[in-house]
Short mmCIF file of C-alpha atoms and ligand atoms in Angstrom, two decimals:
data_model
loop_
_atom_site.label_atom_id
_atom_site.label_comp_id
_atom_site.label_asym_id
_atom_site.label_seq_id
_atom_site.Cartn_x
_atom_site.Cartn_y
_atom_site.Cartn_z
CA MET A 195 0.00 0.00 0.00
CA ALA A 196 1.69 3.16 -1.22
CA ARG A 197 1.28 6.51 0.47
CA ILE A 198 0.19 8.96 -2.23
CA LEU A 199 -0.01 12.74 -1.99
CA VAL A 200 -2.96 14.15 -3.95
CA THR A 201 -2.51 17.90 -4.40
CA GLY A 202 -5.77 19.68 -5.13
CA GLY A 203 -7.64 16.76 -3.58
CA ALA A 204 -10.53 19.00 -2.46
CA GLY A 205 -11.37 20.01 -6.04
CA TYR A 206 -13.67 18.30 -8.51
CA ILE A 207 -11.18 15.99 -10.22
CA GLY A 208 -8.71 15.70 -7.31
CA SER A 209 -11.38 14.70 -4.78
CA THR A 210 -12.59 11.99 -7.15
CA ALA A 211 -9.00 10.76 -7.55
CA ALA A 212 -8.40 10.71 -3.78
CA SER A 213 -11.59 8.77 -3.16
CA ILE A 214 -10.92 6.15 -5.86
CA LEU A 215 -7.28 5.76 -4.75
CA VAL A 216 -8.53 5.03 -1.22
CA ASP A 217 -11.02 2.52 -2.67
CA ARG A 218 -8.09 0.80 -4.38
CA GLY A 219 -6.26 0.41 -1.06
CA HIS A 220 -3.84 3.34 -1.16
CA ASP A 221 -2.92 5.45 1.82
CA VAL A 222 -3.89 8.95 0.60
CA ILE A 223 -2.95 12.38 1.89
CA VAL A 224 -4.83 15.29 0.36
CA PHE A 225 -2.99 18.62 0.10
CA ASP A 226 -5.20 21.59 -0.71
CA ASP A 227 -5.40 25.26 0.30
CA LEU A 228 -9.20 25.32 -0.11
CA SER A 229 -8.96 28.44 -2.28
CA THR A 230 -11.34 26.85 -4.76
CA GLY A 231 -11.79 23.35 -3.37
CA HIS A 232 -14.25 22.29 -0.69
CA ALA A 233 -13.27 20.68 2.63
CA ASP A 234 -16.39 18.52 2.51
CA SER A 235 -15.26 17.04 -0.82
CA VAL A 236 -12.18 15.53 0.84
CA ASP A 237 -12.73 11.82 1.32
CA PRO A 238 -13.00 11.25 5.08
CA ARG A 239 -10.89 8.09 4.73
CA ALA A 240 -7.97 10.21 3.46
CA GLU A 241 -5.71 12.36 5.60
CA PHE A 242 -6.17 16.08 4.94
CA PHE A 243 -3.33 18.61 5.03
CA GLU A 244 -4.45 22.20 4.43
CA GLY A 245 -1.60 23.97 2.68
CA SER A 246 -0.54 25.90 -0.39
CA LEU A 247 1.88 25.08 -3.21
CA LEU A 248 3.34 28.49 -2.46
CA ASP A 249 4.40 27.35 1.03
CA PRO A 250 7.54 25.17 0.69
CA ASP A 251 7.54 24.35 4.38
CA ALA A 252 3.98 22.98 4.22
CA LEU A 253 4.93 20.90 1.17
CA ARG A 254 7.89 19.42 2.99
CA ARG A 255 5.73 18.46 5.97
CA ALA A 256 3.06 16.89 3.77
CA LEU A 257 5.56 14.80 1.78
CA VAL A 258 6.91 12.78 4.72
CA GLY A 259 6.54 9.07 3.91
CA VAL A 260 5.06 9.69 0.46
CA SER A 261 6.14 7.52 -2.48
CA ALA A 262 4.24 9.19 -5.35
CA VAL A 263 2.44 12.46 -6.07
CA VAL A 264 -0.68 13.00 -8.15
CA HIS A 265 -0.65 16.72 -8.81
CA PHE A 266 -3.98 18.48 -9.52
CA ALA A 267 -3.60 21.67 -7.49
CA GLY A 268 -3.65 24.89 -9.46
CA LYS A 269 -5.80 27.59 -10.89
CA SER A 270 -7.94 26.34 -13.76
CA LEU A 271 -10.24 28.99 -15.21
CA VAL A 272 -9.33 30.03 -18.72
CA GLY A 273 -11.19 33.36 -18.55
CA GLU A 274 -9.70 34.32 -15.18
CA SER A 275 -6.23 33.48 -16.49
CA VAL A 276 -6.60 36.08 -19.23
CA GLU A 277 -7.37 38.71 -16.59
CA LYS A 278 -4.68 37.55 -14.13
CA PRO A 279 -1.82 35.97 -16.11
CA ASP A 280 0.80 36.60 -13.40
CA LEU A 281 -1.33 34.88 -10.78
CA TYR A 282 -1.69 31.82 -13.02
CA HIS A 283 2.05 31.67 -13.65
CA HIS A 284 2.84 32.14 -9.97
CA VAL A 285 0.41 29.59 -8.51
CA ASN A 286 0.69 26.96 -11.25
CA VAL A 287 4.31 27.19 -12.41
CA ASP A 288 6.13 28.52 -9.33
CA GLY A 289 3.91 26.34 -7.11
CA THR A 290 4.82 23.22 -9.08
CA ARG A 291 8.50 24.16 -8.92
CA ASN A 292 8.15 24.30 -5.11
CA LEU A 293 6.49 20.88 -5.16
CA ILE A 294 9.24 19.33 -7.30
CA ASP A 295 11.96 20.91 -5.13
CA ALA A 296 10.33 19.48 -2.00
CA MET A 297 9.98 16.06 -3.65
CA LYS A 298 13.72 16.11 -4.44
CA LEU A 299 14.54 16.62 -0.76
CA PHE A 300 12.80 13.33 0.00
CA ALA A 301 14.06 11.57 -3.16
CA ILE A 302 10.44 11.17 -4.35
CA ASP A 303 10.59 10.91 -8.14
CA ARG A 304 7.14 9.55 -9.11
CA MET A 305 4.54 12.01 -10.35
CA VAL A 306 1.33 12.03 -12.37
CA PHE A 307 0.44 15.56 -13.45
CA SER A 308 -2.91 17.05 -14.40
CA SER A 309 -2.15 18.78 -17.69
CA SER A 310 -4.62 20.07 -20.25
CA ALA A 311 -5.59 20.18 -23.90
CA ALA A 312 -5.31 23.94 -23.39
CA THR A 313 -1.54 23.43 -23.93
CA TYR A 314 -2.26 22.87 -27.64
CA GLY A 315 -4.10 26.14 -28.27
CA SER A 316 -6.08 26.06 -31.48
CA PRO A 317 -4.32 23.51 -33.70
CA SER A 318 -5.37 23.03 -37.32
CA THR A 319 -5.06 19.23 -37.14
CA SER A 320 -7.73 16.96 -35.69
CA PRO A 321 -7.56 14.66 -33.81
CA ILE A 322 -4.74 16.20 -31.79
CA THR A 323 -1.67 14.07 -31.16
CA GLU A 324 0.71 14.71 -28.28
CA ASP A 325 3.66 15.52 -30.53
CA ILE A 326 2.22 18.69 -32.09
CA GLN A 327 3.93 21.91 -31.13
CA GLY A 328 1.78 23.51 -28.43
CA SER A 329 0.73 27.12 -28.89
CA PRO A 330 -1.62 27.99 -26.01
CA THR A 331 -4.17 30.75 -26.56
CA ASN A 332 -4.43 31.71 -22.87
CA PRO A 333 -2.21 31.96 -19.74
CA TYR A 334 -3.86 28.91 -18.16
CA GLY A 335 -2.79 26.71 -21.09
CA GLN A 336 0.64 28.37 -21.12
CA SER A 337 1.11 27.58 -17.42
CA LYS A 338 0.27 23.91 -18.02
CA LEU A 339 2.68 23.78 -20.98
CA ASP A 340 5.42 25.43 -18.89
CA ILE A 341 4.89 22.78 -16.20
CA ASP A 342 4.99 19.91 -18.71
CA GLN A 343 8.30 21.31 -19.97
CA MET A 344 9.60 21.75 -16.42
CA ILE A 345 8.76 18.15 -15.56
CA GLY A 346 10.48 17.01 -18.75
CA ALA A 347 13.63 18.91 -17.80
CA VAL A 348 14.09 17.36 -14.36
CA ASN A 349 14.81 13.76 -13.60
CA LEU A 350 11.31 12.59 -12.65
CA SER A 351 9.51 9.37 -13.50
CA ALA A 352 6.40 11.21 -14.61
CA ILE A 353 3.33 11.22 -16.81
CA SER A 354 1.50 14.41 -17.81
CA LEU A 355 -2.11 13.63 -18.63
CA ARG A 356 -3.64 16.19 -20.97
CA TYR A 357 -7.35 16.29 -20.30
CA PHE A 358 -9.84 17.30 -22.91
CA ASN A 359 -13.31 18.11 -21.47
CA VAL A 360 -13.90 16.37 -18.17
CA ALA A 361 -17.52 15.87 -17.11
CA GLY A 362 -19.77 13.63 -15.04
CA ALA A 363 -19.61 12.88 -11.34
CA HIS A 364 -18.53 10.13 -8.97
CA LEU A 365 -20.65 8.46 -6.31
CA SER A 366 -18.16 7.96 -3.45
CA PRO A 367 -19.05 6.14 -0.21
CA SER A 368 -19.75 9.56 1.34
CA GLY A 369 -21.85 10.95 -1.50
CA TRP A 370 -21.58 12.48 -4.95
CA LEU A 371 -18.43 14.33 -5.96
CA ALA A 372 -19.31 16.77 -8.71
CA GLU A 373 -18.33 20.10 -10.18
CA ARG A 374 -19.04 22.94 -7.76
CA HIS A 375 -17.46 25.92 -9.45
CA ASP A 376 -18.63 29.43 -8.68
CA PRO A 377 -19.36 30.78 -11.20
CA GLU A 378 -19.89 27.59 -13.20
CA THR A 379 -18.40 28.01 -16.67
CA HIS A 380 -18.54 24.43 -17.98
CA LEU A 381 -21.07 23.36 -20.56
CA ILE A 382 -22.62 20.21 -19.11
CA PRO A 383 -23.48 21.53 -15.62
CA ASN A 384 -24.72 24.73 -17.25
CA VAL A 385 -26.97 22.78 -19.63
CA ILE A 386 -28.51 20.98 -16.66
CA LYS A 387 -28.89 24.15 -14.59
CA ALA A 388 -30.64 25.76 -17.56
CA MET A 389 -33.63 23.51 -16.78
CA VAL A 390 -34.21 25.48 -13.59
CA GLU A 391 -32.19 28.69 -13.90
CA ASN A 392 -31.41 31.01 -16.81
CA PRO A 393 -31.40 29.73 -20.40
CA LEU A 394 -28.14 28.27 -21.62
CA GLU A 395 -26.06 30.74 -23.59
CA ILE A 396 -24.56 29.15 -26.71
CA PHE A 397 -21.25 30.89 -27.22
CA GLY A 398 -21.13 31.33 -30.97
CA THR A 399 -23.09 29.70 -33.80
CA ASP A 400 -20.76 30.81 -36.60
CA TRP A 401 -17.74 28.62 -35.95
CA GLN A 402 -16.13 26.62 -38.77
CA THR A 403 -17.78 23.39 -37.62
CA PRO A 404 -20.59 21.24 -39.09
CA ASP A 405 -23.38 22.99 -37.13
CA GLY A 406 -21.57 26.25 -36.34
CA THR A 407 -21.07 25.50 -32.62
CA CYS A 408 -17.81 24.46 -30.96
CA VAL A 409 -16.81 20.80 -30.92
CA ARG A 410 -15.26 19.22 -27.84
CA ASP A 411 -14.18 15.78 -26.67
CA TYR A 412 -15.86 14.81 -23.38
CA VAL A 413 -14.49 12.25 -20.93
CA HIS A 414 -16.13 10.98 -17.74
CA VAL A 415 -14.28 11.87 -14.54
CA VAL A 416 -14.33 8.24 -13.36
CA ASP A 417 -12.72 7.05 -16.60
CA LEU A 418 -10.22 9.90 -16.25
CA ILE A 419 -9.18 8.77 -12.77
CA ASP A 420 -8.88 5.20 -13.94
CA ALA A 421 -6.26 6.50 -16.39
CA HIS A 422 -4.41 8.20 -13.51
CA ILE A 423 -4.21 4.91 -11.64
CA LYS A 424 -2.93 3.19 -14.76
CA ALA A 425 -0.42 6.02 -15.16
CA LEU A 426 0.82 5.53 -11.59
CA ASN A 427 1.38 1.86 -12.43
CA ASN A 428 3.18 2.71 -15.68
CA LEU A 429 5.73 5.28 -14.51
CA ARG A 430 9.11 4.48 -15.99
CA HIS A 431 12.36 5.39 -14.33
CA SER A 432 13.47 8.94 -15.18
CA LYS A 433 11.13 9.08 -18.14
CA HIS A 434 8.44 11.71 -18.80
CA GLU A 435 5.49 10.84 -21.02
CA ILE A 436 2.70 13.12 -22.23
CA ILE A 437 -0.62 11.39 -22.84
CA ASN A 438 -3.99 12.77 -24.00
CA LEU A 439 -7.15 11.76 -22.16
CA GLY A 440 -10.34 12.09 -24.14
CA SER A 441 -12.70 9.81 -26.00
CA GLY A 442 -11.47 10.47 -29.53
CA SER A 443 -14.97 11.67 -30.54
CA GLY A 444 -16.18 15.24 -30.84
CA TYR A 445 -19.60 16.64 -29.92
CA SER A 446 -20.81 20.10 -30.80
CA VAL A 447 -22.50 22.32 -28.23
CA LYS A 448 -25.79 21.72 -30.03
CA GLU A 449 -25.24 17.96 -29.95
CA VAL A 450 -24.60 18.10 -26.19
CA ILE A 451 -27.84 20.05 -25.76
CA SER A 452 -29.78 17.49 -27.84
CA SER A 453 -28.32 14.62 -25.82
CA ALA A 454 -29.27 16.40 -22.60
CA GLN A 455 -32.84 16.98 -23.82
CA ARG A 456 -33.14 13.27 -24.56
CA VAL A 457 -31.48 12.09 -21.32
CA LEU A 458 -33.31 14.58 -19.08
CA GLY A 459 -36.61 14.33 -20.95
CA ARG A 460 -36.90 18.10 -20.75
CA ASP A 461 -36.51 21.04 -23.09
CA ILE A 462 -33.37 23.06 -22.44
CA PRO A 463 -34.01 26.76 -22.98
CA VAL A 464 -31.15 28.32 -24.97
CA VAL A 465 -30.13 31.74 -26.26
CA ASN A 466 -27.51 32.48 -28.86
CA ALA A 467 -24.66 34.54 -27.49
CA PRO A 468 -21.41 35.91 -28.93
CA ARG A 469 -18.31 33.74 -29.17
CA ARG A 470 -16.39 33.39 -25.89
CA ALA A 471 -12.87 34.82 -26.09
CA GLY A 472 -10.13 32.22 -26.38
CA ASP A 473 -12.37 29.30 -27.43
CA PRO A 474 -10.91 27.10 -30.19
CA ALA A 475 -13.48 25.82 -32.72
CA THR A 476 -12.65 22.13 -32.38
CA LEU A 477 -10.67 20.10 -29.82
CA VAL A 478 -10.69 16.33 -30.25
CA ALA A 479 -8.04 14.04 -28.79
CA SER A 480 -6.06 11.35 -30.45
CA VAL A 481 -6.27 8.61 -27.82
CA ALA A 482 -3.89 6.14 -29.46
CA ARG A 483 -1.10 6.82 -26.99
CA ALA A 484 -3.38 6.32 -23.96
CA LYS A 485 -4.37 2.97 -25.40
CA SER A 486 -0.86 1.82 -26.25
CA ILE A 487 0.98 3.03 -23.13
CA LEU A 488 -1.73 2.78 -20.47
CA ASP A 489 -4.01 0.19 -22.06
CA TRP A 490 -6.76 2.68 -21.26
CA GLN A 491 -9.90 3.63 -23.09
CA PRO A 492 -12.98 5.37 -21.79
CA THR A 493 -16.04 3.29 -20.97
CA LYS A 494 -18.70 5.89 -20.14
CA SER A 495 -20.82 7.74 -22.69
CA LEU A 496 -21.81 11.38 -22.97
CA ASP A 497 -25.33 10.36 -21.85
CA GLN A 498 -23.83 8.90 -18.67
CA MET A 499 -21.90 12.13 -18.00
CA ILE A 500 -25.11 14.11 -18.37
CA SER A 501 -27.24 11.85 -16.18
CA ASP A 502 -24.59 11.55 -13.43
CA THR A 503 -24.18 15.33 -13.36
CA GLN A 504 -27.94 15.77 -13.10
CA VAL A 505 -28.22 13.38 -10.15
CA ALA A 506 -25.13 14.80 -8.42
CA LEU A 507 -26.47 18.35 -8.73
CA GLY A 508 -29.73 17.19 -7.14
CA LEU A 509 -31.76 18.26 -10.17
CA LYS A 510 -33.49 14.96 -10.87
N1 UFG B 299 -20.19 26.72 -23.75
C1 UFG B 299 -21.37 27.35 -24.05
N2 UFG B 299 -22.13 27.81 -23.02
C2 UFG B 299 -21.77 27.67 -21.71
C3 UFG B 299 -20.55 27.02 -21.42
C4 UFG B 299 -19.79 26.57 -22.47
O1 UFG B 299 -21.73 27.52 -25.23
O2 UFG B 299 -22.50 28.14 -20.81
C5 UFG B 299 -19.38 26.19 -24.84
C6 UFG B 299 -17.99 26.78 -24.89
O3 UFG B 299 -17.96 27.96 -25.64
C7 UFG B 299 -17.20 25.64 -25.52
C8 UFG B 299 -17.91 24.38 -25.02
O4 UFG B 299 -19.19 24.81 -24.62
O5 UFG B 299 -17.32 25.70 -26.89
C9 UFG B 299 -17.22 23.73 -23.85
O6 UFG B 299 -16.94 24.72 -22.89
P1 UFG B 299 -16.44 24.39 -21.41
O7 UFG B 299 -16.31 25.68 -20.69
O8 UFG B 299 -17.30 23.33 -20.81
O9 UFG B 299 -15.02 23.75 -21.65
P2 UFG B 299 -13.75 24.34 -22.42
O10 UFG B 299 -13.66 23.55 -23.69
O11 UFG B 299 -13.75 25.78 -22.56
O12 UFG B 299 -12.60 24.06 -21.37
C10 UFG B 299 -12.19 22.80 -20.92
C11 UFG B 299 -11.67 22.92 -19.51
C12 UFG B 299 -10.48 23.86 -19.46
C13 UFG B 299 -9.46 23.41 -20.40
C14 UFG B 299 -10.04 23.22 -21.76
C15 UFG B 299 -9.04 22.58 -22.63
O13 UFG B 299 -12.69 23.39 -18.70
O14 UFG B 299 -9.95 23.86 -18.16
O15 UFG B 299 -11.17 22.35 -21.71
O16 UFG B 299 -9.43 22.70 -23.91
F1 UFG B 299 -8.49 24.34 -20.50
#
């Protein structure tokens, strides 16, 4: 039973990871400063250490006895990153440097990192393979690319997992773990909330896509965490791999809305709105590397992501 540090383990994806790692028999310590995470999302079977990536002393205390780190902590809103680029660089890049420096002190060299498709920017090729030259369109994506490069430059046994659009929820022994962002910017929770709150704004209907709305590649959070566990088991000595996590299939905003109407059995009120700054038209993952290196492929459909989110948000 390995002792694993989960940074950002009070957030949406990190709390799901911590819970599933405990289910699989690991000894988990969650490290989170609760700036955006929620204390009540931390699995009660895990140890909780409240601390910041910007506090090297806290990192050193949390790393005692740890054999691997799964690193989710960081700022993750694209729009906010455009307004506060220095903050994103400081928390994400400088914070990760602090983490790696602290790991070195304890000779911990195993890391799985939460990277993003935002590192690619707006590439002209689709599906996106990991070897394309990244050109992020916002400071959030740049910070993730900087971290991937930093990890590649030090002697870690590491895997950067580049998520496409993560959705769905996880039913842990202590209840649902779901997205609880404020404000919520992500499409699927917003589609579901539109049943009871304001109509869903469709950000742009004039994109160069089949129906004019943006195309994304959605992956269920439980499948995503399964890939993290496979990554932990596939770390190779002093080697850094970059692996996309998506489904390999794209859905337009309008297709997501249609699926939600079918799954929820309700009409979703929508209004057309201007394009959102920084949105690429199409982002679809090549998942060949995830299959070949991790022997991973997603198992849960878009319908499942929608229905789990609905139940987790209590809107059923
Ligand atoms: N969208 C709407 N209305 C909404 C919310 C979203 O039309 O209310 C559209 C967006 O414009 C986009 C699509 O739905 O075309 C998906 O948007 P999300 O905000 O759900 O997700 P993003 O693709 O913008 O971002 C996600 C992650 C980011 C990550 C990015 C990588 O949330 O952290 O993928 O591409 F950087």
